[in-house]
Amino acid sequence: AQKVTQAQTEISVVEKEDVTLDCVYETRDTTYYLFWYKQPPSGELVFLIRRNSFDEQNEISGRYSWNFQKSTSSFNFTITASQVVDSAVYFCALSGDRDDKIIFGKGTRLHILP
Amino acid sequence: DAGVIQSPRHEVTEMGQEVTLRCKPISGHDYLFWYRQTMMRGLELLIYFNNNVPIDDSGMPEDRFSAKMPNASFSTLKIQPSEPRDSAVYFCASSLEFRGQVFFGNGTRLTVT
C-alpha cells in the first residue's frame, strides 16, 4: 500500500525564519513520483513541484528548496526567509507506477507570524 | 486556458436531497479526478477517469455517490440522498499526462443540514 505521512500537523514561525516541512512516504513501486502542493487560505490547490524516483538531486526555486532522500523515504520542503504570504497548508503527495492516482498526505498548516 | 471549472462554488442543501456537482476539465487533459477534503480525513480521492472511462472508484464512500463523464469536457458527481456527513469541499482536477501535474478547480463547498 502507498502512504504519505506528514507528521507536523501545524507549524508557526516568525517571518524571515527558515522552516522545513517533513514528508515521509511508503511505496513498493520502483518508479514513483512525489509532489508538493500549496493550499492558501483562499482554498485552491497550487502545484509546487514534481520529482521522480530516479532523480535525487535537490531542487531550489527561489526561497523554496526540496530535499529528496530515497534512503530515508523522505521528500522534505524548506522555505528560506519565510514571508507572511507563505502561510498555507502544504501537502506532500505520491503516485506509484501501478496506477494513475495521487495519494496525498494530511497536510501541514504553516503560520508565518509577522 | 480557463483552468478546471467547478460549479457551484457553494451548495447548501437539506439532508435527503440530491446534490449534483459539476466539473469542466482543462481541454485536452485525459485524466479527471474527484477529491473530497474534510478536516478529519484530509484529501481523499473518490474516483478518477481516463479518457472518460472510470478507472478506479474505490474511494467512493458508498452507493449514494455516483460519478459520470459523458464526454471529455464534462463530469458530474452526484450524491443521492445527501447526509450531513457528506459536508466537505469537493475538488475536481485534471491532468494531461500519466502522473503529470494535476490542476485543481476551486472546489465546491457542500453543506448538508
mmCIF file with all atom_site columns, C-alpha atoms in Angstrom:
data_model
loop_
_atom_site.group_PDB
_atom_site.id
_atom_site.type_symbol
_atom_site.label_atom_id
_atom_site.label_alt_id
_atom_site.label_comp_id
_atom_site.label_asym_id
_atom_site.label_entity_id
_atom_site.label_seq_id
_atom_site.pdbx_PDB_ins_code
_atom_site.Cartn_x
_atom_site.Cartn_y
_atom_site.Cartn_z
_atom_site.occupancy
_atom_site.B_iso_or_equiv
_atom_site.pdbx_formal_charge
_atom_site.auth_seq_id
_atom_site.auth_comp_id
_atom_site.auth_asym_id
_atom_site.auth_atom_id
_atom_site.pdbx_PDB_model_num
ATOM 1   C CA . ALA A 1 1   ? 0.000   0.000  0.000   1.00 0.00 ? 1   ALA A CA 1
ATOM 2   C CA . GLN A 1 2   ? 1.129   3.525  -0.610  1.00 0.00 ? 2   GLN A CA 1
ATOM 3   C CA . LYS A 1 3   ? 1.206   6.060  2.136   1.00 0.00 ? 3   LYS A CA 1
ATOM 4   C CA . VAL A 1 4   ? 2.336   9.621  2.740   1.00 0.00 ? 4   VAL A CA 1
ATOM 5   C CA . THR A 1 5   ? 2.977   10.858 6.250   1.00 0.00 ? 5   THR A CA 1
ATOM 6   C CA . GLN A 1 6   ? 3.291   14.488 7.201   1.00 0.00 ? 6   GLN A CA 1
ATOM 7   C CA . ALA A 1 7   ? 3.922   14.271 10.915  1.00 0.00 ? 7   ALA A CA 1
ATOM 8   C CA . GLN A 1 8   ? 3.789   18.012 11.501  1.00 0.00 ? 8   GLN A CA 1
ATOM 9   C CA . THR A 1 9   ? 0.157   18.988 11.722  1.00 0.00 ? 9   THR A CA 1
ATOM 10  C CA . GLU A 1 10  ? 0.776   22.664 12.350  1.00 0.00 ? 10  GLU A CA 1
ATOM 11  C CA . ILE A 1 11  ? 3.860   24.882 12.477  1.00 0.00 ? 11  ILE A CA 1
ATOM 12  C CA . SER A 1 12  ? 4.235   28.524 13.450  1.00 0.00 ? 12  SER A CA 1
ATOM 13  C CA . VAL A 1 13  ? 7.362   30.552 12.785  1.00 0.00 ? 13  VAL A CA 1
ATOM 14  C CA . VAL A 1 14  ? 8.188   34.217 12.792  1.00 0.00 ? 14  VAL A CA 1
ATOM 15  C CA . GLU A 1 15  ? 8.650   35.926 9.469   1.00 0.00 ? 15  GLU A CA 1
ATOM 16  C CA . LYS A 1 16  ? 12.152  35.622 7.953   1.00 0.00 ? 16  LYS A CA 1
ATOM 17  C CA . GLU A 1 17  ? 12.864  32.379 9.748   1.00 0.00 ? 17  GLU A CA 1
ATOM 18  C CA . ASP A 1 18  ? 13.602  29.250 7.753   1.00 0.00 ? 18  ASP A CA 1
ATOM 19  C CA . VAL A 1 19  ? 11.153  26.377 8.077   1.00 0.00 ? 19  VAL A CA 1
ATOM 20  C CA . THR A 1 20  ? 11.236  22.759 6.913   1.00 0.00 ? 20  THR A CA 1
ATOM 21  C CA . LEU A 1 21  ? 8.158   20.679 6.266   1.00 0.00 ? 21  LEU A CA 1
ATOM 22  C CA . ASP A 1 22  ? 8.689   16.955 6.563   1.00 0.00 ? 22  ASP A CA 1
ATOM 23  C CA . CYS A 1 23  ? 7.289   14.275 4.270   1.00 0.00 ? 23  CYS A CA 1
ATOM 24  C CA . VAL A 1 24  ? 7.855   10.542 4.587   1.00 0.00 ? 24  VAL A CA 1
ATOM 25  C CA . TYR A 1 25  ? 6.412   8.123  2.078   1.00 0.00 ? 25  TYR A CA 1
ATOM 26  C CA . GLU A 1 26  ? 5.887   4.401  1.675   1.00 0.00 ? 26  GLU A CA 1
ATOM 27  C CA . THR A 1 27  ? 5.667   2.543  -1.600  1.00 0.00 ? 27  THR A CA 1
ATOM 28  C CA . ARG A 1 28  ? 6.725   -0.782 -3.076  1.00 0.00 ? 28  ARG A CA 1
ATOM 29  C CA . ASP A 1 29  ? 6.945   0.640  -6.556  1.00 0.00 ? 29  ASP A CA 1
ATOM 30  C CA . THR A 1 30  ? 10.388  1.146  -8.026  1.00 0.00 ? 30  THR A CA 1
ATOM 31  C CA . THR A 1 31  ? 9.200   4.042  -10.106 1.00 0.00 ? 31  THR A CA 1
ATOM 32  C CA . TYR A 1 32  ? 7.154   6.734  -8.464  1.00 0.00 ? 32  TYR A CA 1
ATOM 33  C CA . TYR A 1 33  ? 6.592   10.472 -8.363  1.00 0.00 ? 33  TYR A CA 1
ATOM 34  C CA . LEU A 1 34  ? 6.470   12.830 -5.437  1.00 0.00 ? 34  LEU A CA 1
ATOM 35  C CA . PHE A 1 35  ? 4.680   16.153 -5.348  1.00 0.00 ? 35  PHE A CA 1
ATOM 36  C CA . TRP A 1 36  ? 4.192   19.175 -3.164  1.00 0.00 ? 36  TRP A CA 1
ATOM 37  C CA . TYR A 1 37  ? 1.060   21.305 -3.332  1.00 0.00 ? 37  TYR A CA 1
ATOM 38  C CA . LYS A 1 38  ? 0.169   24.521 -1.535  1.00 0.00 ? 38  LYS A CA 1
ATOM 39  C CA . GLN A 1 39  ? -3.333  25.415 -0.369  1.00 0.00 ? 39  GLN A CA 1
ATOM 40  C CA . PRO A 1 40  ? -3.539  29.096 0.630   1.00 0.00 ? 40  PRO A CA 1
ATOM 41  C CA . PRO A 1 41  ? -6.435  30.426 2.717   1.00 0.00 ? 41  PRO A CA 1
ATOM 42  C CA . SER A 1 42  ? -8.399  31.061 -0.473  1.00 0.00 ? 42  SER A CA 1
ATOM 43  C CA . GLY A 1 43  ? -8.735  27.300 -0.826  1.00 0.00 ? 43  GLY A CA 1
ATOM 44  C CA . GLU A 1 44  ? -7.353  26.394 -4.219  1.00 0.00 ? 44  GLU A CA 1
ATOM 45  C CA . LEU A 1 45  ? -4.591  23.827 -4.581  1.00 0.00 ? 45  LEU A CA 1
ATOM 46  C CA . VAL A 1 46  ? -1.446  25.034 -6.279  1.00 0.00 ? 46  VAL A CA 1
ATOM 47  C CA . PHE A 1 47  ? 1.192   22.726 -7.719  1.00 0.00 ? 47  PHE A CA 1
ATOM 48  C CA . LEU A 1 48  ? 4.731   23.415 -6.496  1.00 0.00 ? 48  LEU A CA 1
ATOM 49  C CA . ILE A 1 49  ? 6.960   20.568 -7.675  1.00 0.00 ? 49  ILE A CA 1
ATOM 50  C CA . ARG A 1 50  ? 7.082   17.056 -9.112  1.00 0.00 ? 50  ARG A CA 1
ATOM 51  C CA . ARG A 1 51  ? 10.064  14.763 -8.613  1.00 0.00 ? 51  ARG A CA 1
ATOM 52  C CA . ASN A 1 52  ? 10.545  11.252 -9.984  1.00 0.00 ? 52  ASN A CA 1
ATOM 53  C CA . SER A 1 53  ? 12.182  8.470  -8.039  1.00 0.00 ? 53  SER A CA 1
ATOM 54  C CA . PHE A 1 54  ? 15.264  8.349  -10.240 1.00 0.00 ? 54  PHE A CA 1
ATOM 55  C CA . ASP A 1 55  ? 16.194  11.946 -9.711  1.00 0.00 ? 55  ASP A CA 1
ATOM 56  C CA . GLU A 1 56  ? 17.602  12.507 -6.245  1.00 0.00 ? 56  GLU A CA 1
ATOM 57  C CA . GLN A 1 57  ? 19.073  15.893 -6.956  1.00 0.00 ? 57  GLN A CA 1
ATOM 58  C CA . ASN A 1 58  ? 17.886  18.570 -4.621  1.00 0.00 ? 58  ASN A CA 1
ATOM 59  C CA . GLU A 1 59  ? 15.983  21.396 -6.221  1.00 0.00 ? 59  GLU A CA 1
ATOM 60  C CA . ILE A 1 60  ? 15.892  25.064 -5.448  1.00 0.00 ? 60  ILE A CA 1
ATOM 61  C CA . SER A 1 61  ? 13.362  27.554 -6.718  1.00 0.00 ? 61  SER A CA 1
ATOM 62  C CA . GLY A 1 62  ? 13.807  30.967 -5.221  1.00 0.00 ? 62  GLY A CA 1
ATOM 63  C CA . ARG A 1 63  ? 13.169  30.688 -1.495  1.00 0.00 ? 63  ARG A CA 1
ATOM 64  C CA . TYR A 1 64  ? 11.873  27.128 -1.866  1.00 0.00 ? 64  TYR A CA 1
ATOM 65  C CA . SER A 1 65  ? 14.040  24.037 -1.824  1.00 0.00 ? 65  SER A CA 1
ATOM 66  C CA . TRP A 1 66  ? 13.352  20.330 -1.748  1.00 0.00 ? 66  TRP A CA 1
ATOM 67  C CA . ASN A 1 67  ? 15.496  17.546 -0.321  1.00 0.00 ? 67  ASN A CA 1
ATOM 68  C CA . PHE A 1 68  ? 14.726  14.093 -1.709  1.00 0.00 ? 68  PHE A CA 1
ATOM 69  C CA . GLN A 1 69  ? 16.394  11.167 0.076   1.00 0.00 ? 69  GLN A CA 1
ATOM 70  C CA . LYS A 1 70  ? 15.452  7.672  -1.061  1.00 0.00 ? 70  LYS A CA 1
ATOM 71  C CA . SER A 1 71  ? 17.456  6.087  1.747   1.00 0.00 ? 71  SER A CA 1
ATOM 72  C CA . THR A 1 72  ? 15.068  7.553  4.293   1.00 0.00 ? 72  THR A CA 1
ATOM 73  C CA . SER A 1 73  ? 11.997  7.723  2.012   1.00 0.00 ? 73  SER A CA 1
ATOM 74  C CA . SER A 1 74  ? 11.725  11.419 2.633   1.00 0.00 ? 74  SER A CA 1
ATOM 75  C CA . PHE A 1 75  ? 10.958  14.431 0.475   1.00 0.00 ? 75  PHE A CA 1
ATOM 76  C CA . ASN A 1 76  ? 11.276  17.482 2.685   1.00 0.00 ? 76  ASN A CA 1
ATOM 77  C CA . PHE A 1 77  ? 10.419  21.035 1.745   1.00 0.00 ? 77  PHE A CA 1
ATOM 78  C CA . THR A 1 78  ? 12.252  24.076 3.083   1.00 0.00 ? 78  THR A CA 1
ATOM 79  C CA . ILE A 1 79  ? 11.196  27.693 2.864   1.00 0.00 ? 79  ILE A CA 1
ATOM 80  C CA . THR A 1 80  ? 14.045  30.113 3.422   1.00 0.00 ? 80  THR A CA 1
ATOM 81  C CA . ALA A 1 81  ? 13.400  33.585 4.817   1.00 0.00 ? 81  ALA A CA 1
ATOM 82  C CA . SER A 1 82  ? 9.697   32.873 5.227   1.00 0.00 ? 82  SER A CA 1
ATOM 83  C CA . GLN A 1 83  ? 7.094   35.506 4.447   1.00 0.00 ? 83  GLN A CA 1
ATOM 84  C CA . VAL A 1 84  ? 3.549   36.007 5.670   1.00 0.00 ? 84  VAL A CA 1
ATOM 85  C CA . VAL A 1 85  ? 2.288   35.074 2.182   1.00 0.00 ? 85  VAL A CA 1
ATOM 86  C CA . ASP A 1 86  ? 3.753   31.613 2.689   1.00 0.00 ? 86  ASP A CA 1
ATOM 87  C CA . SER A 1 87  ? 1.046   30.911 5.248   1.00 0.00 ? 87  SER A CA 1
ATOM 88  C CA . ALA A 1 88  ? -0.921  27.982 3.865   1.00 0.00 ? 88  ALA A CA 1
ATOM 89  C CA . VAL A 1 89  ? -1.494  24.269 4.149   1.00 0.00 ? 89  VAL A CA 1
ATOM 90  C CA . TYR A 1 90  ? 1.167   22.295 2.332   1.00 0.00 ? 90  TYR A CA 1
ATOM 91  C CA . PHE A 1 91  ? 0.516   18.807 1.013   1.00 0.00 ? 91  PHE A CA 1
ATOM 92  C CA . CYS A 1 92  ? 3.013   16.173 0.038   1.00 0.00 ? 92  CYS A CA 1
ATOM 93  C CA . ALA A 1 93  ? 1.742   13.544 -2.403  1.00 0.00 ? 93  ALA A CA 1
ATOM 94  C CA . LEU A 1 94  ? 2.846   10.297 -4.026  1.00 0.00 ? 94  LEU A CA 1
ATOM 95  C CA . SER A 1 95  ? 1.981   8.465  -7.234  1.00 0.00 ? 95  SER A CA 1
ATOM 96  C CA . GLY A 1 96  ? 3.320   4.986  -7.961  1.00 0.00 ? 96  GLY A CA 1
ATOM 97  C CA . ASP A 1 97  ? 3.778   3.309  -11.303 1.00 0.00 ? 97  ASP A CA 1
ATOM 98  C CA . ARG A 1 98  ? 0.968   0.790  -10.859 1.00 0.00 ? 98  ARG A CA 1
ATOM 99  C CA . ASP A 1 99  ? -1.860  3.277  -11.174 1.00 0.00 ? 99  ASP A CA 1
ATOM 100 C CA . ASP A 1 100 ? -2.527  6.847  -12.101 1.00 0.00 ? 100 ASP A CA 1
ATOM 101 C CA . LYS A 1 101 ? -3.804  8.283  -8.885  1.00 0.00 ? 101 LYS A CA 1
ATOM 102 C CA . ILE A 1 102 ? -2.046  10.608 -6.491  1.00 0.00 ? 102 ILE A CA 1
ATOM 103 C CA . ILE A 1 103 ? -2.228  9.931  -2.770  1.00 0.00 ? 103 ILE A CA 1
ATOM 104 C CA . PHE A 1 104 ? -1.997  12.983 -0.527  1.00 0.00 ? 104 PHE A CA 1
ATOM 105 C CA . GLY A 1 105 ? -0.656  13.344 2.976   1.00 0.00 ? 105 GLY A CA 1
ATOM 106 C CA . LYS A 1 106 ? -2.811  15.006 5.644   1.00 0.00 ? 106 LYS A CA 1
ATOM 107 C CA . GLY A 1 107 ? -1.038  18.316 5.142   1.00 0.00 ? 107 GLY A CA 1
ATOM 108 C CA . THR A 1 108 ? 0.943   20.693 7.342   1.00 0.00 ? 108 THR A CA 1
ATOM 109 C CA . ARG A 1 109 ? -0.626  24.022 8.250   1.00 0.00 ? 109 ARG A CA 1
ATOM 110 C CA . LEU A 1 110 ? 2.065   26.686 8.249   1.00 0.00 ? 110 LEU A CA 1
ATOM 111 C CA . HIS A 1 111 ? 1.584   30.002 10.021  1.00 0.00 ? 111 HIS A CA 1
ATOM 112 C CA . ILE A 1 112 ? 4.084   32.742 9.316   1.00 0.00 ? 112 ILE A CA 1
ATOM 113 C CA . LEU A 1 113 ? 3.782   35.367 12.018  1.00 0.00 ? 113 LEU A CA 1
ATOM 114 C CA . PRO A 1 114 ? 4.670   38.989 11.239  1.00 0.00 ? 114 PRO A CA 1
ATOM 115 C CA . ASP B 2 1   ? -6.892  28.483 -20.641 1.00 0.00 ? 1   ASP B CA 1
ATOM 116 C CA . ALA B 2 2   ? -9.590  28.975 -18.002 1.00 0.00 ? 2   ALA B CA 1
ATOM 117 C CA . GLY B 2 3   ? -8.415  26.102 -15.841 1.00 0.00 ? 3   GLY B CA 1
ATOM 118 C CA . VAL B 2 4   ? -10.637 23.488 -14.241 1.00 0.00 ? 4   VAL B CA 1
ATOM 119 C CA . ILE B 2 5   ? -14.082 24.939 -13.711 1.00 0.00 ? 5   ILE B CA 1
ATOM 120 C CA . GLN B 2 6   ? -16.362 23.696 -10.992 1.00 0.00 ? 6   GLN B CA 1
ATOM 121 C CA . SER B 2 7   ? -19.920 24.649 -10.197 1.00 0.00 ? 7   SER B CA 1
ATOM 122 C CA . PRO B 2 8   ? -21.493 25.595 -7.953  1.00 0.00 ? 8   PRO B CA 1
ATOM 123 C CA . ARG B 2 9   ? -18.881 27.163 -5.632  1.00 0.00 ? 9   ARG B CA 1
ATOM 124 C CA . HIS B 2 10  ? -21.144 26.700 -2.655  1.00 0.00 ? 10  HIS B CA 1
ATOM 125 C CA . GLU B 2 11  ? -24.083 24.386 -2.130  1.00 0.00 ? 11  GLU B CA 1
ATOM 126 C CA . VAL B 2 12  ? -26.307 24.224 0.911   1.00 0.00 ? 12  VAL B CA 1
ATOM 127 C CA . THR B 2 13  ? -28.950 21.543 0.967   1.00 0.00 ? 13  THR B CA 1
ATOM 128 C CA . GLU B 2 14  ? -31.094 19.604 3.359   1.00 0.00 ? 14  GLU B CA 1
ATOM 129 C CA . MET B 2 15  ? -30.490 16.017 4.290   1.00 0.00 ? 15  MET B CA 1
ATOM 130 C CA . GLY B 2 16  ? -32.136 13.644 1.852   1.00 0.00 ? 16  GLY B CA 1
ATOM 131 C CA . GLN B 2 17  ? -31.894 15.941 -1.141  1.00 0.00 ? 17  GLN B CA 1
ATOM 132 C CA . GLU B 2 18  ? -29.999 15.097 -4.302  1.00 0.00 ? 18  GLU B CA 1
ATOM 133 C CA . VAL B 2 19  ? -26.848 17.087 -4.964  1.00 0.00 ? 19  VAL B CA 1
ATOM 134 C CA . THR B 2 20  ? -25.046 17.345 -8.290  1.00 0.00 ? 20  THR B CA 1
ATOM 135 C CA . LEU B 2 21  ? -21.578 18.822 -8.584  1.00 0.00 ? 21  LEU B CA 1
ATOM 136 C CA . ARG B 2 22  ? -20.220 19.754 -11.980 1.00 0.00 ? 22  ARG B CA 1
ATOM 137 C CA . CYS B 2 23  ? -16.781 19.946 -13.490 1.00 0.00 ? 23  CYS B CA 1
ATOM 138 C CA . LYS B 2 24  ? -15.246 21.067 -16.745 1.00 0.00 ? 24  LYS B CA 1
ATOM 139 C CA . PRO B 2 25  ? -11.640 19.877 -17.051 1.00 0.00 ? 25  PRO B CA 1
ATOM 140 C CA . ILE B 2 26  ? -8.908  21.636 -18.952 1.00 0.00 ? 26  ILE B CA 1
ATOM 141 C CA . SER B 2 27  ? -9.299  20.967 -22.640 1.00 0.00 ? 27  SER B CA 1
ATOM 142 C CA . GLY B 2 28  ? -7.056  18.155 -23.820 1.00 0.00 ? 28  GLY B CA 1
ATOM 143 C CA . HIS B 2 29  ? -6.491  16.639 -20.406 1.00 0.00 ? 29  HIS B CA 1
ATOM 144 C CA . ASP B 2 30  ? -7.058  12.895 -20.428 1.00 0.00 ? 30  ASP B CA 1
ATOM 145 C CA . TYR B 2 31  ? -7.344  12.378 -16.685 1.00 0.00 ? 31  TYR B CA 1
ATOM 146 C CA . LEU B 2 32  ? -10.066 13.682 -14.415 1.00 0.00 ? 32  LEU B CA 1
ATOM 147 C CA . PHE B 2 33  ? -10.135 13.247 -10.660 1.00 0.00 ? 33  PHE B CA 1
ATOM 148 C CA . TRP B 2 34  ? -12.715 13.891 -7.956  1.00 0.00 ? 34  TRP B CA 1
ATOM 149 C CA . TYR B 2 35  ? -11.356 14.551 -4.455  1.00 0.00 ? 35  TYR B CA 1
ATOM 150 C CA . ARG B 2 36  ? -13.084 15.299 -1.177  1.00 0.00 ? 36  ARG B CA 1
ATOM 151 C CA . GLN B 2 37  ? -11.460 17.363 1.560   1.00 0.00 ? 37  GLN B CA 1
ATOM 152 C CA . THR B 2 38  ? -12.508 17.331 5.211   1.00 0.00 ? 38  THR B CA 1
ATOM 153 C CA . MET B 2 39  ? -10.725 18.350 8.366   1.00 0.00 ? 39  MET B CA 1
ATOM 154 C CA . MET B 2 40  ? -10.827 14.815 9.722   1.00 0.00 ? 40  MET B CA 1
ATOM 155 C CA . ARG B 2 41  ? -9.780  12.850 6.654   1.00 0.00 ? 41  ARG B CA 1
ATOM 156 C CA . GLY B 2 42  ? -7.825  15.361 4.599   1.00 0.00 ? 42  GLY B CA 1
ATOM 157 C CA . LEU B 2 43  ? -7.830  14.998 0.808   1.00 0.00 ? 43  LEU B CA 1
ATOM 158 C CA . GLU B 2 44  ? -9.369  11.746 -0.348  1.00 0.00 ? 44  GLU B CA 1
ATOM 159 C CA . LEU B 2 45  ? -9.506  10.522 -3.916  1.00 0.00 ? 45  LEU B CA 1
ATOM 160 C CA . LEU B 2 46  ? -13.061 9.457  -4.712  1.00 0.00 ? 46  LEU B CA 1
ATOM 161 C CA . ILE B 2 47  ? -12.811 8.405  -8.342  1.00 0.00 ? 47  ILE B CA 1
ATOM 162 C CA . TYR B 2 48  ? -10.797 9.090  -11.444 1.00 0.00 ? 48  TYR B CA 1
ATOM 163 C CA . PHE B 2 49  ? -11.376 8.801  -15.174 1.00 0.00 ? 49  PHE B CA 1
ATOM 164 C CA . ASN B 2 50  ? -9.039  8.256  -18.071 1.00 0.00 ? 50  ASN B CA 1
ATOM 165 C CA . ASN B 2 51  ? -10.396 9.216  -21.482 1.00 0.00 ? 51  ASN B CA 1
ATOM 166 C CA . ASN B 2 52  ? -13.897 9.442  -19.992 1.00 0.00 ? 52  ASN B CA 1
ATOM 167 C CA . VAL B 2 53  ? -13.749 5.910  -18.597 1.00 0.00 ? 53  VAL B CA 1
ATOM 168 C CA . PRO B 2 54  ? -13.902 5.385  -14.819 1.00 0.00 ? 54  PRO B CA 1
ATOM 169 C CA . ILE B 2 55  ? -10.711 3.627  -13.791 1.00 0.00 ? 55  ILE B CA 1
ATOM 170 C CA . ASP B 2 56  ? -10.869 3.438  -10.016 1.00 0.00 ? 56  ASP B CA 1
ATOM 171 C CA . ASP B 2 57  ? -13.898 4.249  -7.899  1.00 0.00 ? 57  ASP B CA 1
ATOM 172 C CA . SER B 2 58  ? -12.671 2.503  -4.775  1.00 0.00 ? 58  SER B CA 1
ATOM 173 C CA . GLY B 2 59  ? -12.689 5.801  -2.906  1.00 0.00 ? 59  GLY B CA 1
ATOM 174 C CA . MET B 2 60  ? -16.390 6.415  -3.400  1.00 0.00 ? 60  MET B CA 1
ATOM 175 C CA . PRO B 2 61  ? -17.802 6.180  0.126   1.00 0.00 ? 61  PRO B CA 1
ATOM 176 C CA . GLU B 2 62  ? -20.993 4.307  -0.651  1.00 0.00 ? 62  GLU B CA 1
ATOM 177 C CA . ASP B 2 63  ? -23.688 3.747  -3.213  1.00 0.00 ? 63  ASP B CA 1
ATOM 178 C CA . ARG B 2 64  ? -25.170 7.146  -2.556  1.00 0.00 ? 64  ARG B CA 1
ATOM 179 C CA . PHE B 2 65  ? -22.264 8.574  -4.546  1.00 0.00 ? 65  PHE B CA 1
ATOM 180 C CA . SER B 2 66  ? -22.027 8.285  -8.314  1.00 0.00 ? 66  SER B CA 1
ATOM 181 C CA . ALA B 2 67  ? -19.882 9.974  -10.936 1.00 0.00 ? 67  ALA B CA 1
ATOM 182 C CA . LYS B 2 68  ? -20.180 10.232 -14.674 1.00 0.00 ? 68  LYS B CA 1
ATOM 183 C CA . MET B 2 69  ? -18.141 11.623 -17.510 1.00 0.00 ? 69  MET B CA 1
ATOM 184 C CA . PRO B 2 70  ? -20.341 11.642 -20.602 1.00 0.00 ? 70  PRO B CA 1
ATOM 185 C CA . ASN B 2 71  ? -17.723 13.438 -22.698 1.00 0.00 ? 71  ASN B CA 1
ATOM 186 C CA . ALA B 2 72  ? -14.215 14.822 -22.463 1.00 0.00 ? 72  ALA B CA 1
ATOM 187 C CA . SER B 2 73  ? -15.335 18.232 -21.310 1.00 0.00 ? 73  SER B CA 1
ATOM 188 C CA . PHE B 2 74  ? -17.810 17.459 -18.567 1.00 0.00 ? 74  PHE B CA 1
ATOM 189 C CA . SER B 2 75  ? -18.147 15.373 -15.434 1.00 0.00 ? 75  SER B CA 1
ATOM 190 C CA . THR B 2 76  ? -20.652 15.184 -12.597 1.00 0.00 ? 76  THR B CA 1
ATOM 191 C CA . LEU B 2 77  ? -20.541 13.879 -9.062  1.00 0.00 ? 77  LEU B CA 1
ATOM 192 C CA . LYS B 2 78  ? -23.941 13.094 -7.645  1.00 0.00 ? 78  LYS B CA 1
ATOM 193 C CA . ILE B 2 79  ? -24.962 12.358 -4.062  1.00 0.00 ? 79  ILE B CA 1
ATOM 194 C CA . GLN B 2 80  ? -28.411 10.909 -3.551  1.00 0.00 ? 80  GLN B CA 1
ATOM 195 C CA . PRO B 2 81  ? -29.650 11.084 -0.861  1.00 0.00 ? 81  PRO B CA 1
ATOM 196 C CA . SER B 2 82  ? -27.281 13.526 0.818   1.00 0.00 ? 82  SER B CA 1
ATOM 197 C CA . GLU B 2 83  ? -26.389 13.294 4.511   1.00 0.00 ? 83  GLU B CA 1
ATOM 198 C CA . PRO B 2 84  ? -24.792 15.794 6.917   1.00 0.00 ? 84  PRO B CA 1
ATOM 199 C CA . ARG B 2 85  ? -21.572 13.754 6.966   1.00 0.00 ? 85  ARG B CA 1
ATOM 200 C CA . ASP B 2 86  ? -21.179 14.469 3.257   1.00 0.00 ? 86  ASP B CA 1
ATOM 201 C CA . SER B 2 87  ? -20.429 18.087 4.093   1.00 0.00 ? 87  SER B CA 1
ATOM 202 C CA . ALA B 2 88  ? -16.972 18.826 2.685   1.00 0.00 ? 88  ALA B CA 1
ATOM 203 C CA . VAL B 2 89  ? -15.133 20.617 -0.079  1.00 0.00 ? 89  VAL B CA 1
ATOM 204 C CA . TYR B 2 90  ? -15.205 18.621 -3.289  1.00 0.00 ? 90  TYR B CA 1
ATOM 205 C CA . PHE B 2 91  ? -12.421 19.216 -5.774  1.00 0.00 ? 91  PHE B CA 1
ATOM 206 C CA . CYS B 2 92  ? -12.307 18.268 -9.393  1.00 0.00 ? 92  CYS B CA 1
ATOM 207 C CA . ALA B 2 93  ? -8.884  18.066 -11.014 1.00 0.00 ? 93  ALA B CA 1
ATOM 208 C CA . SER B 2 94  ? -7.416  17.150 -14.366 1.00 0.00 ? 94  SER B CA 1
ATOM 209 C CA . SER B 2 95  ? -4.049  16.291 -15.805 1.00 0.00 ? 95  SER B CA 1
ATOM 210 C CA . LEU B 2 96  ? -2.570  15.911 -19.238 1.00 0.00 ? 96  LEU B CA 1
ATOM 211 C CA . GLU B 2 97  ? -0.208  13.046 -18.746 1.00 0.00 ? 97  GLU B CA 1
ATOM 212 C CA . PHE B 2 98  ? 0.317   9.971  -16.689 1.00 0.00 ? 98  PHE B CA 1
ATOM 213 C CA . ARG B 2 99  ? 1.356   11.149 -13.205 1.00 0.00 ? 99  ARG B CA 1
ATOM 214 C CA . GLY B 2 100 ? 1.721   14.643 -14.522 1.00 0.00 ? 100 GLY B CA 1
ATOM 215 C CA . GLN B 2 101 ? 0.984   17.942 -12.890 1.00 0.00 ? 101 GLN B CA 1
ATOM 216 C CA . VAL B 2 102 ? -2.578  17.919 -11.629 1.00 0.00 ? 102 VAL B CA 1
ATOM 217 C CA . PHE B 2 103 ? -4.588  21.098 -11.969 1.00 0.00 ? 103 PHE B CA 1
ATOM 218 C CA . PHE B 2 104 ? -7.335  21.627 -9.417  1.00 0.00 ? 104 PHE B CA 1
ATOM 219 C CA . GLY B 2 105 ? -10.557 23.549 -9.644  1.00 0.00 ? 105 GLY B CA 1
ATOM 220 C CA . ASN B 2 106 ? -11.539 25.972 -6.920  1.00 0.00 ? 106 ASN B CA 1
ATOM 221 C CA . GLY B 2 107 ? -13.735 23.372 -5.274  1.00 0.00 ? 107 GLY B CA 1
ATOM 222 C CA . THR B 2 108 ? -17.389 23.160 -4.283  1.00 0.00 ? 108 THR B CA 1
ATOM 223 C CA . ARG B 2 109 ? -18.125 23.664 -0.611  1.00 0.00 ? 109 ARG B CA 1
ATOM 224 C CA . LEU B 2 110 ? -21.068 21.423 0.217   1.00 0.00 ? 110 LEU B CA 1
ATOM 225 C CA . THR B 2 111 ? -23.071 21.846 3.397   1.00 0.00 ? 111 THR B CA 1
ATOM 226 C CA . VAL B 2 112 ? -25.799 19.340 4.185   1.00 0.00 ? 112 VAL B CA 1
ATOM 227 C CA . THR B 2 113 ? -28.057 20.349 7.063   1.00 0.00 ? 113 THR B CA 1
#
